PDB file of C-alpha atoms in Angstrom:
ATOM      1  CA  MET A 238       2.414  -3.257  17.594  1.00  0.00           C
ATOM      2  CA  ARG A 239       0.939  -0.022  15.979  1.00  0.00           C
ATOM      3  CA  ARG A 240       1.884   3.430  15.978  1.00  0.00           C
ATOM      4  CA  ARG A 241      -0.308   6.645  15.266  1.00  0.00           C
ATOM      5  CA  PHE A 242       0.752   9.368  12.691  1.00  0.00           C
ATOM      6  CA  ARG A 243      -0.755  12.695  12.448  1.00  0.00           C
ATOM      7  CA  ARG A 244      -0.638  14.293   9.106  1.00  0.00           C
ATOM      8  CA  THR A 245       0.184  18.159   8.872  1.00  0.00           C
ATOM      9  CA  GLY A 246      -0.554  18.472   5.371  1.00  0.00           C
ATOM     10  CA  GLY A 247      -2.774  17.112   2.257  1.00  0.00           C
ATOM     11  CA  PRO A 248      -6.361  17.304   1.486  1.00  0.00           C
ATOM     12  CA  GLY A 249      -8.656  15.624   3.877  1.00  0.00           C
ATOM     13  CA  ASN A 250      -6.077  13.847   5.970  1.00  0.00           C
ATOM     14  CA  ALA A 251      -6.355  15.113   9.518  1.00  0.00           C
ATOM     15  CA  ALA A 252      -4.675  11.739  11.091  1.00  0.00           C
ATOM     16  CA  ILE A 253      -3.822   8.266   9.750  1.00  0.00           C
ATOM     17  CA  ALA A 254      -2.080   5.259  11.440  1.00  0.00           C
ATOM     18  CA  ALA A 255       0.728   3.251  10.394  1.00  0.00           C
ATOM     19  CA  VAL A 256      -0.339  -0.096   8.818  1.00  0.00           C
ATOM     20  CA  THR A 257       1.924  -2.305  10.833  1.00  0.00           C
ATOM     21  CA  VAL A 258       2.267  -5.825  11.933  1.00  0.00           C
ATOM     22  CA  CYS A 259      -1.065  -6.193  13.931  1.00  0.00           C
ATOM     23  CA  ALA A 260      -3.402  -4.680  10.978  1.00  0.00           C
ATOM     24  CA  LEU A 261      -2.149  -6.762   7.793  1.00  0.00           C
ATOM     25  CA  CYS A 262       0.857  -8.671   9.128  1.00  0.00           C
ATOM     26  CA  ALA A 263      -0.361 -11.715  11.026  1.00  0.00           C
ATOM     27  CA  GLY A 264       1.057 -14.310   8.626  1.00  0.00           C
ATOM     28  CA  MET A 265      -2.244 -16.238   8.856  1.00  0.00           C
ATOM     29  CA  TRP A 266      -1.290 -18.632   6.248  1.00  0.00           C
ATOM     30  CA  LEU A 267       2.211 -19.336   7.625  1.00  0.00           C
ATOM     31  CA  LEU A 268       1.113 -19.633  11.052  1.00  0.00           C
ATOM     32  CA  HIS A 269      -1.548 -22.268  10.241  1.00  0.00           C
ATOM     33  CA  GLY A 270       0.694 -24.673   8.647  1.00  0.00           C
ATOM     34  CA  GLY A 271       2.183 -22.999   5.357  1.00  0.00           C
ATOM     35  CA  ILE A 272       5.301 -23.598   4.258  1.00  0.00           C
ATOM     36  CA  ARG A 273       8.032 -21.321   5.407  1.00  0.00           C
ATOM     37  CA  THR A 274       9.821 -21.459   1.861  1.00  0.00           C
ATOM     38  CA  GLN A 275       6.491 -19.890   0.291  1.00  0.00           C
ATOM     39  CA  ALA A 276       7.028 -16.607   2.379  1.00  0.00           C
ATOM     40  CA  PRO A 277       6.278 -13.723   0.001  1.00  0.00           C
ATOM     41  CA  PRO A 278       8.819 -11.983  -1.980  1.00  0.00           C
ATOM     42  CA  GLN A 279      10.649  -9.122  -0.406  1.00  0.00           C
ATOM     43  CA  PRO A 280      11.898  -6.167  -2.526  1.00  0.00           C
ATOM     44  CA  SER A 281      15.587  -5.964  -3.280  1.00  0.00           C
ATOM     45  CA  ALA A 282      17.984  -2.928  -2.506  1.00  0.00           C
ATOM     46  CA  ALA A 283      17.895  -2.018  -6.336  1.00  0.00           C
ATOM     47  CA  GLN A 284      14.227  -0.948  -6.118  1.00  0.00           C
ATOM     48  CA  ALA A 285      14.694   1.505  -3.245  1.00  0.00           C
ATOM     49  CA  HIS A 286      14.805   5.064  -3.558  1.00  0.00           C
ATOM     50  CA  THR A 287      18.250   6.550  -4.684  1.00  0.00           C
ATOM     51  CA  GLY A 288      19.539   9.903  -4.693  1.00  0.00           C
ATOM     52  CA  ASN A 289      18.662  10.348  -8.599  1.00  0.00           C
ATOM     53  CA  ASP A 290      15.111   9.398  -8.408  1.00  0.00           C
ATOM     54  CA  ASP A 291      13.888  10.038  -4.854  1.00  0.00           C
ATOM     55  CA  ARG A 292      10.025  10.055  -5.123  1.00  0.00           C
ATOM     56  CA  GLY A 293      10.157   9.848  -8.670  1.00  0.00           C
ATOM     57  CA  ALA A 294      11.630  13.357  -9.154  1.00  0.00           C
ATOM     58  CA  ASP A 295      13.439  12.679 -12.373  1.00  0.00           C
ATOM     59  CA  ARG A 296       9.997  11.491 -13.975  1.00  0.00           C
ATOM     60  CA  ALA A 297       7.137  13.938 -15.353  1.00  0.00           C
ATOM     61  CA  SER A 298       3.689  14.008 -13.632  1.00  0.00           C
ATOM     62  CA  ALA A 299       0.543  13.922 -15.178  1.00  0.00           C
ATOM     63  CA  PRO A 300      -2.008  16.755 -14.418  1.00  0.00           C
ATOM     64  CA  ALA A 301      -3.979  15.991 -11.175  1.00  0.00           C
ATOM     65  CA  LEU A 302      -7.338  14.896 -11.478  1.00  0.00           C
ATOM     66  CA  PRO A 303     -10.349  16.122  -9.637  1.00  0.00           C
ATOM     67  CA  PRO A 304     -11.358  13.992  -6.398  1.00  0.00           C
ATOM     68  CA  SER A 305     -13.097  10.681  -7.136  1.00  0.00           C
ATOM     69  CA  PRO A 306     -13.538   7.557  -5.090  1.00  0.00           C
ATOM     70  CA  PRO A 307     -11.616   4.402  -6.500  1.00  0.00           C
ATOM     71  CA  ASP A 308     -13.506   1.467  -7.138  1.00  0.00           C
ATOM     72  CA  ARG A 309     -10.466  -1.128  -8.468  1.00  0.00           C
ATOM     73  CA  ILE A 310      -6.872  -1.399  -8.606  1.00  0.00           C
ATOM     74  CA  ARG A 311      -5.014  -3.319 -11.231  1.00  0.00           C
ATOM     75  CA  ILE A 312      -1.192  -3.988 -11.074  1.00  0.00           C
ATOM     76  CA  PRO A 313      -0.638  -5.953 -14.290  1.00  0.00           C
ATOM     77  CA  ALA A 314       3.281  -6.857 -13.488  1.00  0.00           C
ATOM     78  CA  ILE A 315       2.188  -8.933 -10.610  1.00  0.00           C
ATOM     79  CA  GLY A 316      -1.349 -10.248 -11.582  1.00  0.00           C
ATOM     80  CA  VAL A 317      -3.367  -7.769  -9.343  1.00  0.00           C
ATOM     81  CA  ASP A 318      -7.028  -7.002 -10.187  1.00  0.00           C
ATOM     82  CA  ALA A 319      -8.903  -6.353  -7.263  1.00  0.00           C
ATOM     83  CA  PRO A 320     -11.899  -4.269  -5.912  1.00  0.00           C
ATOM     84  CA  LEU A 321     -11.139  -1.519  -3.572  1.00  0.00           C
ATOM     85  CA  THR A 322     -13.145  -0.828  -0.243  1.00  0.00           C
ATOM     86  CA  GLY A 323     -13.265   2.408   1.840  1.00  0.00           C
ATOM     87  CA  LEU A 324     -11.062   2.030   5.047  1.00  0.00           C
ATOM     88  CA  GLY A 325     -11.808   4.327   8.144  1.00  0.00           C
ATOM     89  CA  LEU A 326      -9.990   4.365  11.391  1.00  0.00           C
ATOM     90  CA  THR A 327     -10.472   2.252  14.321  1.00  0.00           C
ATOM     91  CA  LYS A 328     -11.730   3.477  17.720  1.00  0.00           C
ATOM     92  CA  THR A 329      -8.366   3.885  18.983  1.00  0.00           C
ATOM     93  CA  GLY A 330      -7.378   6.002  15.759  1.00  0.00           C
ATOM     94  CA  ARG A 331      -5.809   3.275  13.773  1.00  0.00           C
ATOM     95  CA  LEU A 332      -6.244   2.713  10.016  1.00  0.00           C
ATOM     96  CA  ASP A 333      -8.581  -0.176   9.645  1.00  0.00           C
ATOM     97  CA  ALA A 334      -7.833  -3.368   7.240  1.00  0.00           C
ATOM     98  CA  PRO A 335     -10.131  -5.011   4.674  1.00  0.00           C
ATOM     99  CA  PRO A 336     -11.812  -8.166   6.099  1.00  0.00           C
ATOM    100  CA  PRO A 337      -9.192 -10.840   6.056  1.00  0.00           C
ATOM    101  CA  ASP A 338     -11.515 -13.373   4.591  1.00  0.00           C
ATOM    102  CA  ARG A 339     -11.796 -11.780   1.353  1.00  0.00           C
ATOM    103  CA  LYS A 340      -8.259 -12.268   0.232  1.00  0.00           C
ATOM    104  CA  ASN A 341      -8.829 -10.419  -3.374  1.00  0.00           C
ATOM    105  CA  LEU A 342      -9.925  -7.114  -1.528  1.00  0.00           C
ATOM    106  CA  ALA A 343      -7.836  -4.200  -0.909  1.00  0.00           C
ATOM    107  CA  GLY A 344      -8.599  -0.898   0.687  1.00  0.00           C
ATOM    108  CA  TRP A 345      -7.973   2.800   0.590  1.00  0.00           C
ATOM    109  CA  TYR A 346      -8.029   5.458   3.158  1.00  0.00           C
ATOM    110  CA  GLU A 347     -11.253   7.196   2.396  1.00  0.00           C
ATOM    111  CA  ALA A 348     -11.000  10.019   4.697  1.00  0.00           C
ATOM    112  CA  GLY A 349      -7.871  10.939   2.834  1.00  0.00           C
ATOM    113  CA  THR A 350      -6.735  11.869  -0.937  1.00  0.00           C
ATOM    114  CA  THR A 351      -8.285   9.909  -3.585  1.00  0.00           C
ATOM    115  CA  PRO A 352      -6.118   8.352  -5.945  1.00  0.00           C
ATOM    116  CA  GLY A 353      -5.330  10.913  -8.841  1.00  0.00           C
ATOM    117  CA  GLU A 354      -5.905  14.002  -6.890  1.00  0.00           C
ATOM    118  CA  THR A 355      -3.035  16.034  -5.579  1.00  0.00           C
ATOM    119  CA  GLY A 356      -1.722  14.535  -2.477  1.00  0.00           C
ATOM    120  CA  THR A 357      -0.918  11.155  -1.039  1.00  0.00           C
ATOM    121  CA  ALA A 358      -3.428   8.500  -1.506  1.00  0.00           C
ATOM    122  CA  ILE A 359      -3.271   5.240   0.488  1.00  0.00           C
ATOM    123  CA  VAL A 360      -4.066   1.551  -0.593  1.00  0.00           C
ATOM    124  CA  ALA A 361      -3.376  -1.317   1.704  1.00  0.00           C
ATOM    125  CA  GLY A 362      -4.323  -4.989   1.551  1.00  0.00           C
ATOM    126  CA  HIS A 363      -3.416  -8.339   3.118  1.00  0.00           C
ATOM    127  CA  VAL A 364      -0.454 -10.449   2.134  1.00  0.00           C
ATOM    128  CA  ASP A 365      -2.174 -13.777   3.094  1.00  0.00           C
ATOM    129  CA  ASN A 366      -4.788 -15.224   4.915  1.00  0.00           C
ATOM    130  CA  ALA A 367      -5.439 -18.430   6.605  1.00  0.00           C
ATOM    131  CA  GLU A 368      -6.111 -20.238   3.156  1.00  0.00           C
ATOM    132  CA  GLY A 369      -2.969 -18.976   1.406  1.00  0.00           C
ATOM    133  CA  PRO A 370      -1.714 -15.802  -0.622  1.00  0.00           C
ATOM    134  CA  ALA A 371      -4.027 -12.763  -0.614  1.00  0.00           C
ATOM    135  CA  VAL A 372      -4.260  -9.768  -2.766  1.00  0.00           C
ATOM    136  CA  PHE A 373      -0.793  -8.183  -2.355  1.00  0.00           C
ATOM    137  CA  TYR A 374       1.159 -11.535  -1.835  1.00  0.00           C
ATOM    138  CA  SER A 375       3.448 -10.713  -4.573  1.00  0.00           C
ATOM    139  CA  LEU A 376       3.747  -6.812  -3.935  1.00  0.00           C
ATOM    140  CA  GLY A 377       7.523  -7.381  -2.954  1.00  0.00           C
ATOM    141  CA  ALA A 378       8.422  -8.249  -6.560  1.00  0.00           C
ATOM    142  CA  LEU A 379       7.041  -5.290  -7.921  1.00  0.00           C
ATOM    143  CA  ARG A 380       9.881  -3.200  -9.864  1.00  0.00           C
ATOM    144  CA  LYS A 381      10.398   0.408 -10.643  1.00  0.00           C
ATOM    145  CA  GLY A 382       8.557   1.493 -13.618  1.00  0.00           C
ATOM    146  CA  ALA A 383       5.744  -0.941 -13.262  1.00  0.00           C
ATOM    147  CA  THR A 384       2.235   0.513 -13.797  1.00  0.00           C
ATOM    148  CA  VAL A 385      -0.391   0.811 -11.226  1.00  0.00           C
ATOM    149  CA  GLU A 386      -3.944   1.347 -12.452  1.00  0.00           C
ATOM    150  CA  VAL A 387      -6.854   2.637 -10.514  1.00  0.00           C
ATOM    151  CA  ASP A 388     -10.496   2.615 -11.788  1.00  0.00           C
ATOM    152  CA  ARG A 389     -12.227   5.612 -10.545  1.00  0.00           C
ATOM    153  CA  ARG A 390     -15.837   6.207  -9.525  1.00  0.00           C
ATOM    154  CA  ASP A 391     -16.358   9.004 -12.260  1.00  0.00           C
ATOM    155  CA  GLY A 392     -15.567   6.518 -15.258  1.00  0.00           C
ATOM    156  CA  GLY A 393     -11.825   7.366 -15.484  1.00  0.00           C
ATOM    157  CA  VAL A 394      -8.594   5.456 -14.800  1.00  0.00           C
ATOM    158  CA  ALA A 395      -5.692   7.017 -12.896  1.00  0.00           C
ATOM    159  CA  VAL A 396      -2.327   5.613 -14.294  1.00  0.00           C
ATOM    160  CA  PHE A 397       0.480   5.603 -11.950  1.00  0.00           C
ATOM    161  CA  THR A 398       4.243   4.642 -12.455  1.00  0.00           C
ATOM    162  CA  VAL A 399       6.192   2.927  -9.609  1.00  0.00           C
ATOM    163  CA  ASP A 400       9.168   4.903  -8.343  1.00  0.00           C
ATOM    164  CA  ALA A 401      10.447   2.727  -5.638  1.00  0.00           C
ATOM    165  CA  VAL A 402       9.600  -0.560  -3.618  1.00  0.00           C
ATOM    166  CA  GLU A 403      10.956  -0.572  -0.092  1.00  0.00           C
ATOM    167  CA  VAL A 404      10.486  -2.915   3.090  1.00  0.00           C
ATOM    168  CA  TYR A 405      10.604  -1.589   6.420  1.00  0.00           C
ATOM    169  CA  ASP A 406      10.896  -3.089   9.948  1.00  0.00           C
ATOM    170  CA  ALA A 407       7.880  -1.807  12.046  1.00  0.00           C
ATOM    171  CA  GLN A 408       9.930  -0.358  14.738  1.00  0.00           C
ATOM    172  CA  ALA A 409      11.397   1.847  12.103  1.00  0.00           C
ATOM    173  CA  PHE A 410       8.285   2.745   9.883  1.00  0.00           C
ATOM    174  CA  PRO A 411       9.155   6.218   8.133  1.00  0.00           C
ATOM    175  CA  ASP A 412       5.668   7.756   8.663  1.00  0.00           C
ATOM    176  CA  GLU A 413       6.231  10.850   7.079  1.00  0.00           C
ATOM    177  CA  LYS A 414       8.068   9.407   3.995  1.00  0.00           C
ATOM    178  CA  VAL A 415       5.134   7.076   3.512  1.00  0.00           C
ATOM    179  CA  TYR A 416       2.242   9.274   4.731  1.00  0.00           C
ATOM    180  CA  GLY A 417       3.463  12.694   4.309  1.00  0.00           C
ATOM    181  CA  ALA A 418       1.826  15.308   1.922  1.00  0.00           C
ATOM    182  CA  ALA A 419       2.825  15.420  -1.830  1.00  0.00           C
ATOM    183  CA  PRO A 420       2.746  18.465  -3.887  1.00  0.00           C
ATOM    184  CA  ARG A 421       1.616  16.148  -6.876  1.00  0.00           C
ATOM    185  CA  PRO A 422      -0.767  12.997  -7.311  1.00  0.00           C
ATOM    186  CA  GLU A 423       1.150  10.082  -5.651  1.00  0.00           C
ATOM    187  CA  LEU A 424       0.036   6.648  -4.506  1.00  0.00           C
ATOM    188  CA  ARG A 425       1.333   4.332  -1.595  1.00  0.00           C
ATOM    189  CA  VAL A 426       0.687   0.608  -1.782  1.00  0.00           C
ATOM    190  CA  ILE A 427       1.168  -1.061   1.601  1.00  0.00           C
ATOM    191  CA  THR A 428       1.186  -4.657   2.693  1.00  0.00           C
ATOM    192  CA  CYS A 429       3.230  -6.583   5.134  1.00  0.00           C
ATOM    193  CA  GLY A 430       6.656  -8.103   4.804  1.00  0.00           C
ATOM    194  CA  GLY A 431      10.040  -8.206   6.245  1.00  0.00           C
ATOM    195  CA  GLY A 432      11.304 -10.748   8.913  1.00  0.00           C
ATOM    196  CA  TYR A 433       8.727 -13.226   9.999  1.00  0.00           C
ATOM    197  CA  SER A 434       8.270 -14.830  13.412  1.00  0.00           C
ATOM    198  CA  ARG A 435       5.577 -17.492  14.115  1.00  0.00           C
ATOM    199  CA  THR A 436       4.642 -15.841  17.352  1.00  0.00           C
ATOM    200  CA  THR A 437       4.021 -12.307  16.148  1.00  0.00           C
ATOM    201  CA  GLY A 438       3.905 -12.656  12.207  1.00  0.00           C
ATOM    202  CA  TYR A 439       5.448 -10.464   9.611  1.00  0.00           C
ATOM    203  CA  GLN A 440       7.753  -7.978  11.389  1.00  0.00           C
ATOM    204  CA  GLY A 441       7.379  -4.975   9.023  1.00  0.00           C
ATOM    205  CA  ASN A 442       5.819  -3.631   5.860  1.00  0.00           C
ATOM    206  CA  VAL A 443       6.340  -3.402   1.948  1.00  0.00           C
ATOM    207  CA  VAL A 444       5.753  -0.169   0.610  1.00  0.00           C
ATOM    208  CA  VAL A 445       5.159   0.635  -2.861  1.00  0.00           C
ATOM    209  CA  TYR A 446       6.036   4.340  -4.079  1.00  0.00           C
ATOM    210  CA  ALA A 447       4.158   5.815  -7.247  1.00  0.00           C
ATOM    211  CA  HIS A 448       3.129   8.905  -8.901  1.00  0.00           C
ATOM    212  CA  LEU A 449       0.417   9.731 -11.675  1.00  0.00           C
ATOM    213  CA  THR A 450       1.616   9.516 -15.103  1.00  0.00           C
ATOM    214  CA  GLY A 451      -1.596   9.472 -17.197  1.00  0.00           C
ATOM    215  CA  SER A 452      -5.053   8.948 -17.234  1.00  0.00           C
ATOM    216  CA  ARG A 453      -7.964   7.799 -19.401  1.00  0.00           C
TER     217      ARG A 453
END
């Protein structure tokens, strides 16, 4: 199941669809005989937004960077070091997904905000494929305060700090909270998670919220 979300603000983002079960969350590894106890980690309640740190409001943000396409994403705390490919929308207006056979490839929504400029940039990737864990398998284990680095085509690196990690059921995905326009440079990193069914795969999404805290 997929749901469309139309943005009302943010540079370059006219429409984007939620990355839900069908796009990233088939659970191909588990469906092809993976051991159920090897399901990916899920974020704890302690990593969710709170009233005191909602969207990182208590942490300083670095000055916005000029637009530049991203080429690579690194999340040292969970061992992610992956190239990025541009993602567009399908014919039905839904966000596409990276090719599932390239398990260390992530994607970014190239019609929207580039990571580091003012607004909400979107990065998405698979949690697994038929061979085993994929690029964002451990995303649910990420913790507040972790660093996400994005190599940009202009030669710079945008450095983000994680504000929260949350998991949502596909039926209650908070489109505006995840995709809504931001007054500062923010990043969302998305994969699948939540409950799992051998019939339909994963039932929701893990979402990492981060904001720009430096560059080099």
